[in-house]
């Protein structure tokens, strides 16, 4: 039985990841700002009060976890705001960098000593962070923050390889969640199943690559 920690697991894709991990018998720990009724119903361990955009909050979260050993860390927590050139909100761009870009790096670094070999780290990013795939522009905060976390993930893959820890950068697809206003193309269950399949297949030889949940590799 593996022990998995999921950030932002109180709704959407994160909630479904927790549900499927628990259903297959894994021990699941969830870090989130506050639990939702749906998360509470899963019967998994929930540690509330986690703000991945805050150094102090992540440090406190790590302390409250205790000395638990982790086989899998899924950095799922994130935010999305539609920042256009006509309405540039630099405070929002900074906020998304703190959460979407620095958050996964901050959490991974804080929990590094709890990742037991051969652990895996997954970062739920987005193909909107792909420079090659950007044909429509706009969405400055989200695109920039996801491109930055992609770079952080590749660096983590290189730095953690000697520890036997593999890292995956994962695009969940266009999913019907609160974040997308429920306008996506697939449901959270389909997305989560694909993401877990990519995580299960992850090895040190494929560490640091950028995958769609459907199994296709994405361009940077």
Coordinates of C-alpha atoms in Angstrom, one line a residue:
X1 CA 0.0 0.0 0.0
X2 CA 1.4 3.3 -1.1
X3 CA 1.1 6.6 0.8
X4 CA 0.1 9.5 -1.4
X5 CA -0.2 13.2 -0.5
X6 CA -2.3 15.5 -2.7
X7 CA -2.4 19.2 -2.4
X8 CA -5.7 21.0 -3.3
X9 CA -7.7 17.8 -3.0
X10 CA -10.9 19.3 -1.7
X11 CA -12.6 19.7 -5.1
X12 CA -12.3 19.2 -8.8
X13 CA -9.5 17.1 -10.2
X14 CA -7.7 16.9 -6.9
X15 CA -10.8 15.5 -5.2
X16 CA -11.2 12.9 -7.9
X17 CA -7.5 11.9 -7.6
X18 CA -8.0 11.4 -3.9
X19 CA -11.1 9.3 -4.5
X20 CA -9.5 7.0 -7.0
X21 CA -6.3 6.7 -4.9
X22 CA -8.3 5.7 -1.9
X23 CA -10.5 3.3 -3.9
X24 CA -7.5 1.3 -5.0
X25 CA -6.2 1.0 -1.5
X26 CA -3.6 3.7 -1.2
X27 CA -3.3 5.7 2.0
X28 CA -4.2 9.2 1.1
X29 CA -3.3 12.5 2.8
X30 CA -4.8 15.7 1.6
X31 CA -3.4 19.2 2.2
X32 CA -5.9 22.0 1.5
X33 CA -7.1 25.4 2.7
X34 CA -10.3 23.8 4.1
X35 CA -12.1 20.5 3.6
X36 CA -15.2 20.2 1.5
X37 CA -18.1 17.9 2.4
X38 CA -17.2 15.6 -0.5
X39 CA -13.6 15.3 0.7
X40 CA -14.7 14.6 4.2
X41 CA -16.9 11.7 3.0
X42 CA -13.8 9.9 1.6
X43 CA -12.5 9.1 5.0
X44 CA -8.9 10.1 4.1
X45 CA -6.6 12.1 6.3
X46 CA -7.1 15.8 5.8
X47 CA -4.7 18.5 6.9
X48 CA -6.4 21.9 6.6
X49 CA -4.9 25.4 6.5
X50 CA -2.4 24.8 3.7
X51 CA -1.7 27.8 1.5
X52 CA 0.9 26.7 -1.0
X53 CA 1.7 30.3 -1.8
X54 CA 3.0 31.0 1.7
X55 CA 6.4 29.9 3.0
X56 CA 5.1 29.9 6.6
X57 CA 2.0 27.9 5.8
X58 CA 3.9 25.2 4.0
X59 CA 6.5 25.0 6.8
X60 CA 3.7 24.6 9.3
X61 CA 1.9 22.0 7.1
X62 CA 5.1 19.9 6.9
X63 CA 5.5 20.1 10.7
X64 CA 1.9 19.0 11.3
X65 CA 2.3 16.0 9.0
X66 CA 4.7 14.5 11.4
X67 CA 7.3 11.9 10.3
X68 CA 5.1 10.2 7.7
X69 CA 6.9 8.6 4.8
X70 CA 5.5 9.4 1.3
X71 CA 5.6 7.3 -1.9
X72 CA 3.8 9.9 -4.0
X73 CA 3.4 13.6 -3.9
X74 CA 0.9 15.2 -6.2
X75 CA 1.2 19.0 -6.5
X76 CA -2.3 19.8 -7.6
X77 CA -3.3 23.0 -5.9
X78 CA -3.6 25.9 -8.4
X79 CA -5.5 29.0 -9.4
X80 CA -6.7 30.5 -12.7
X81 CA -7.6 34.1 -13.5
X82 CA -8.2 35.3 -17.1
X83 CA -5.7 38.2 -17.3
X84 CA -5.7 39.8 -20.8
X85 CA -3.5 42.6 -22.3
X86 CA -6.4 45.0 -22.0
X87 CA -6.7 44.3 -18.3
X88 CA -3.3 43.5 -16.9
X89 CA -3.5 42.8 -13.2
X90 CA 0.1 42.5 -12.1
X91 CA -0.9 41.6 -8.5
X92 CA -2.9 38.7 -9.9
X93 CA 0.1 37.6 -12.0
X94 CA 2.3 37.7 -8.9
X95 CA -0.3 35.7 -7.0
X96 CA -0.5 33.0 -9.6
X97 CA 3.3 32.7 -9.7
X98 CA 3.3 32.3 -5.9
X99 CA 0.7 29.5 -6.1
X100 CA 1.1 27.9 -9.5
X101 CA 4.9 28.2 -10.0
X102 CA 6.5 28.5 -6.6
X103 CA 3.8 26.4 -4.7
X104 CA 4.9 23.0 -6.1
X105 CA 8.5 23.8 -5.6
X106 CA 7.9 25.1 -2.1
X107 CA 5.9 22.0 -1.1
X108 CA 8.3 19.5 -2.7
X109 CA 11.3 21.1 -1.0
X110 CA 9.5 21.1 2.4
X111 CA 8.6 17.4 2.1
X112 CA 11.7 16.2 0.4
X113 CA 13.0 14.3 3.5
X114 CA 9.7 12.4 3.7
X115 CA 9.9 11.1 0.1
X116 CA 11.1 7.5 0.4
X117 CA 13.0 5.9 -2.4
X118 CA 11.7 5.3 -5.1
X119 CA 9.1 8.0 -4.6
X120 CA 7.4 9.9 -7.4
X121 CA 6.5 13.6 -7.6
X122 CA 3.7 14.8 -10.0
X123 CA 3.0 18.4 -10.9
X124 CA -0.4 19.1 -12.3
X125 CA 0.5 21.8 -14.8
X126 CA -1.2 22.7 -18.1
X127 CA -0.5 22.7 -21.8
X128 CA -1.4 26.4 -21.6
X129 CA 2.2 26.7 -20.2
X130 CA 3.5 25.3 -23.5
X131 CA 5.3 28.0 -25.5
X132 CA 5.1 25.9 -28.7
X133 CA 1.3 25.4 -28.2
X134 CA 0.4 29.0 -27.6
X135 CA -1.5 30.0 -30.7
X136 CA -4.2 32.2 -29.1
X137 CA -2.2 34.4 -26.6
X138 CA -3.8 36.2 -23.6
X139 CA -4.2 34.4 -20.2
X140 CA -0.9 36.0 -19.1
X141 CA -1.0 35.0 -15.4
X142 CA -1.9 31.4 -16.0
X143 CA 0.3 30.8 -19.1
X144 CA 3.4 32.4 -17.5
X145 CA 3.0 30.6 -14.2
X146 CA 2.5 27.2 -15.8
X147 CA 5.5 27.7 -18.1
X148 CA 7.6 28.6 -15.0
X149 CA 6.4 25.5 -13.1
X150 CA 7.3 23.3 -16.1
X151 CA 10.9 24.6 -15.8
X152 CA 10.9 24.0 -12.1
X153 CA 9.7 20.4 -12.6
X154 CA 12.4 19.6 -15.1
X155 CA 15.0 21.0 -12.7
X156 CA 13.5 18.9 -9.9
X157 CA 13.7 15.8 -12.1
X158 CA 17.4 16.4 -12.7
X159 CA 18.2 17.2 -9.0
X160 CA 16.1 14.3 -7.6
X161 CA 17.3 11.6 -9.9
X162 CA 20.3 10.6 -7.6
X163 CA 17.7 10.1 -4.8
X164 CA 15.7 7.7 -7.0
X165 CA 12.8 10.1 -7.2
X166 CA 11.0 10.6 -10.6
X167 CA 9.1 13.7 -11.6
X168 CA 6.2 14.1 -14.0
X169 CA 4.7 17.3 -15.5
X170 CA 1.1 16.5 -16.3
X171 CA -1.7 18.2 -18.2
X172 CA -5.1 17.1 -17.0
X173 CA -7.0 18.0 -20.2
X174 CA -9.8 20.5 -20.4
X175 CA -11.8 19.3 -17.5
X176 CA -15.3 20.3 -16.4
X177 CA -14.6 21.8 -12.9
X178 CA -15.3 25.0 -11.0
X179 CA -12.1 26.4 -12.3
X180 CA -13.2 26.1 -16.0
X181 CA -16.8 27.1 -15.2
X182 CA -17.8 23.5 -16.0
X183 CA -17.1 24.1 -19.7
X184 CA -14.5 21.4 -20.2
X185 CA -14.4 18.5 -22.6
X186 CA -13.9 15.7 -20.1
X187 CA -15.1 14.9 -16.6
X188 CA -12.8 14.8 -13.5
X189 CA -13.0 11.0 -13.3
X190 CA -11.7 10.6 -16.8
X191 CA -8.9 13.1 -16.2
X192 CA -7.9 11.6 -12.8
X193 CA -7.8 8.1 -14.3
X194 CA -5.5 9.3 -17.0
X195 CA -3.3 11.2 -14.7
X196 CA -2.9 8.2 -12.4
X197 CA -2.0 6.0 -15.3
X198 CA 0.8 8.4 -16.3
X199 CA 2.0 8.5 -12.7
X200 CA 2.0 4.7 -12.4
X201 CA 4.0 4.4 -15.7
X202 CA 6.5 7.0 -14.5
X203 CA 10.1 5.9 -14.2
X204 CA 13.5 7.6 -13.8
X205 CA 14.0 7.1 -17.5
X206 CA 10.9 9.2 -18.3
X207 CA 11.3 11.7 -15.5
X208 CA 11.1 15.4 -16.4
X209 CA 8.8 14.9 -19.4
X210 CA 5.5 16.7 -20.1
X211 CA 2.5 14.4 -20.6
X212 CA -1.1 14.8 -21.5
X213 CA -3.4 12.7 -19.3
X214 CA -4.3 10.7 -22.5
X215 CA -0.7 9.5 -22.7
X216 CA 0.6 11.8 -25.5
X217 CA 3.8 13.8 -24.9
X218 CA 3.5 17.6 -25.1
X219 CA 5.8 20.1 -26.5
X220 CA 7.4 22.7 -24.2

